[in-house]
């Protein structure tokens, strides 16, 4: 979909899980042996200026970006 300024939303799913373990880990839940590289994900609009200001490892939005950052435990 498009944000209110006509740009595509940017989605990063670093926290995605498969069968109870973070994607990229080994083993089975709850004993996942190697954590995935990302424990957060986000859905972001680059905001009115159209420039993405939020880094892919950020824990909060930057600049005029609008969106949601979520974390796994």
PDB file of C-alpha atoms in Angstrom:
ATOM      1  CA  UNK A   1       0.000   0.000   0.000  1.00  0.00           C
ATOM      2  CA  UNK A   2       0.872   3.634  -0.175  1.00  0.00           C
ATOM      3  CA  UNK A   3       1.296   6.136   2.644  1.00  0.00           C
ATOM      4  CA  UNK A   4      -0.612   9.451   2.612  1.00  0.00           C
ATOM      5  CA  UNK A   5       2.194  11.022   0.497  1.00  0.00           C
ATOM      6  CA  UNK A   6       2.004   8.387  -2.270  1.00  0.00           C
ATOM      7  CA  UNK A   7       5.112   6.411  -1.273  1.00  0.00           C
ATOM      8  CA  UNK A   8       5.250   2.693  -0.528  1.00  0.00           C
ATOM      9  CA  UNK A   9       5.446   1.650   3.126  1.00  0.00           C
ATOM     10  CA  UNK A  10       8.775   0.058   4.055  1.00  0.00           C
ATOM     11  CA  UNK A  11       8.510  -3.229   5.943  1.00  0.00           C
ATOM     12  CA  UNK A  12      11.391  -4.944   7.765  1.00  0.00           C
ATOM     13  CA  UNK A  13      10.611  -8.210   9.523  1.00  0.00           C
ATOM     14  CA  UNK A  14      13.835  -8.903  11.424  1.00  0.00           C
ATOM     15  CA  UNK A  15      11.884 -10.416  14.280  1.00  0.00           C
ATOM     16  CA  UNK A  16       9.999 -12.983  12.203  1.00  0.00           C
ATOM     17  CA  UNK A  17       9.710 -16.429  13.742  1.00  0.00           C
ATOM     18  CA  UNK A  18       9.192 -19.890  12.327  1.00  0.00           C
ATOM     19  CA  UNK A  19       8.008 -22.763  14.526  1.00  0.00           C
ATOM     20  CA  UNK A  20       8.630 -20.717  17.693  1.00  0.00           C
ATOM     21  CA  UNK A  21      12.269 -19.831  16.941  1.00  0.00           C
ATOM     22  CA  UNK A  22      13.642 -16.677  15.312  1.00  0.00           C
ATOM     23  CA  UNK A  23      14.291 -17.131  11.606  1.00  0.00           C
ATOM     24  CA  UNK A  24      17.975 -18.015  11.140  1.00  0.00           C
ATOM     25  CA  UNK A  25      18.265 -19.953  14.387  1.00  0.00           C
ATOM     26  CA  UNK A  26      18.660 -23.699  14.800  1.00  0.00           C
ATOM     27  CA  UNK A  27      16.997 -26.178  17.127  1.00  0.00           C
ATOM     28  CA  UNK A  28      13.383 -26.272  18.207  1.00  0.00           C
ATOM     29  CA  UNK A  29      11.467 -24.071  20.620  1.00  0.00           C
ATOM     30  CA  UNK A  30      12.097 -23.280  23.350  1.00  0.00           C
ATOM     31  CA  UNK A  31      15.746 -24.303  22.872  1.00  0.00           C
ATOM     32  CA  UNK A  32      16.718 -22.214  19.841  1.00  0.00           C
ATOM     33  CA  UNK A  33      20.509 -22.548  19.656  1.00  0.00           C
ATOM     34  CA  UNK A  34      21.554 -19.567  17.532  1.00  0.00           C
ATOM     35  CA  UNK A  35      19.591 -16.321  17.658  1.00  0.00           C
ATOM     36  CA  UNK A  36      18.590 -14.537  14.492  1.00  0.00           C
ATOM     37  CA  UNK A  37      20.499 -11.375  13.635  1.00  0.00           C
ATOM     38  CA  UNK A  38      17.445  -9.156  14.071  1.00  0.00           C
ATOM     39  CA  UNK A  39      15.123  -9.107  17.064  1.00  0.00           C
ATOM     40  CA  UNK A  40      12.998  -6.197  15.881  1.00  0.00           C
ATOM     41  CA  UNK A  41      10.967  -5.390  12.851  1.00  0.00           C
ATOM     42  CA  UNK A  42       9.164  -2.331  11.581  1.00  0.00           C
ATOM     43  CA  UNK A  43       6.598  -0.865   9.244  1.00  0.00           C
ATOM     44  CA  UNK A  44       7.531   2.686   8.268  1.00  0.00           C
ATOM     45  CA  UNK A  45       6.416   5.537   6.070  1.00  0.00           C
ATOM     46  CA  UNK A  46       9.303   7.837   5.104  1.00  0.00           C
ATOM     47  CA  UNK A  47       7.013  10.734   6.009  1.00  0.00           C
ATOM     48  CA  UNK A  48       6.222  13.941   4.169  1.00  0.00           C
ATOM     49  CA  UNK A  49       9.766  14.500   2.839  1.00  0.00           C
ATOM     50  CA  UNK A  50       9.962  10.969   1.327  1.00  0.00           C
ATOM     51  CA  UNK A  51      13.431  10.312   2.830  1.00  0.00           C
ATOM     52  CA  UNK A  52      13.883   7.332   5.152  1.00  0.00           C
ATOM     53  CA  UNK A  53      15.640   8.637   8.267  1.00  0.00           C
ATOM     54  CA  UNK A  54      15.365   5.506  10.445  1.00  0.00           C
ATOM     55  CA  UNK A  55      18.277   3.029  10.406  1.00  0.00           C
ATOM     56  CA  UNK A  56      17.439  -0.690  10.050  1.00  0.00           C
ATOM     57  CA  UNK A  57      18.784  -1.402  13.564  1.00  0.00           C
ATOM     58  CA  UNK A  58      17.060   1.578  15.223  1.00  0.00           C
ATOM     59  CA  UNK A  59      14.891   1.158  18.300  1.00  0.00           C
ATOM     60  CA  UNK A  60      12.935   4.344  17.631  1.00  0.00           C
ATOM     61  CA  UNK A  61      11.856   6.314  14.583  1.00  0.00           C
ATOM     62  CA  UNK A  62      14.020   9.190  13.328  1.00  0.00           C
ATOM     63  CA  UNK A  63      13.317  12.426  11.464  1.00  0.00           C
ATOM     64  CA  UNK A  64       9.798  12.727  10.094  1.00  0.00           C
ATOM     65  CA  UNK A  65       9.373   8.946   9.618  1.00  0.00           C
ATOM     66  CA  UNK A  66       6.033   7.569  10.785  1.00  0.00           C
ATOM     67  CA  UNK A  67       5.465   3.941  11.694  1.00  0.00           C
ATOM     68  CA  UNK A  68       5.771   1.167  14.240  1.00  0.00           C
ATOM     69  CA  UNK A  69       8.793  -0.738  15.593  1.00  0.00           C
ATOM     70  CA  UNK A  70       8.120  -4.075  17.295  1.00  0.00           C
ATOM     71  CA  UNK A  71      10.331  -6.458  19.267  1.00  0.00           C
ATOM     72  CA  UNK A  72      10.357 -10.143  20.157  1.00  0.00           C
ATOM     73  CA  UNK A  73      11.232 -11.299  23.642  1.00  0.00           C
TER      74      UNK A  73
END
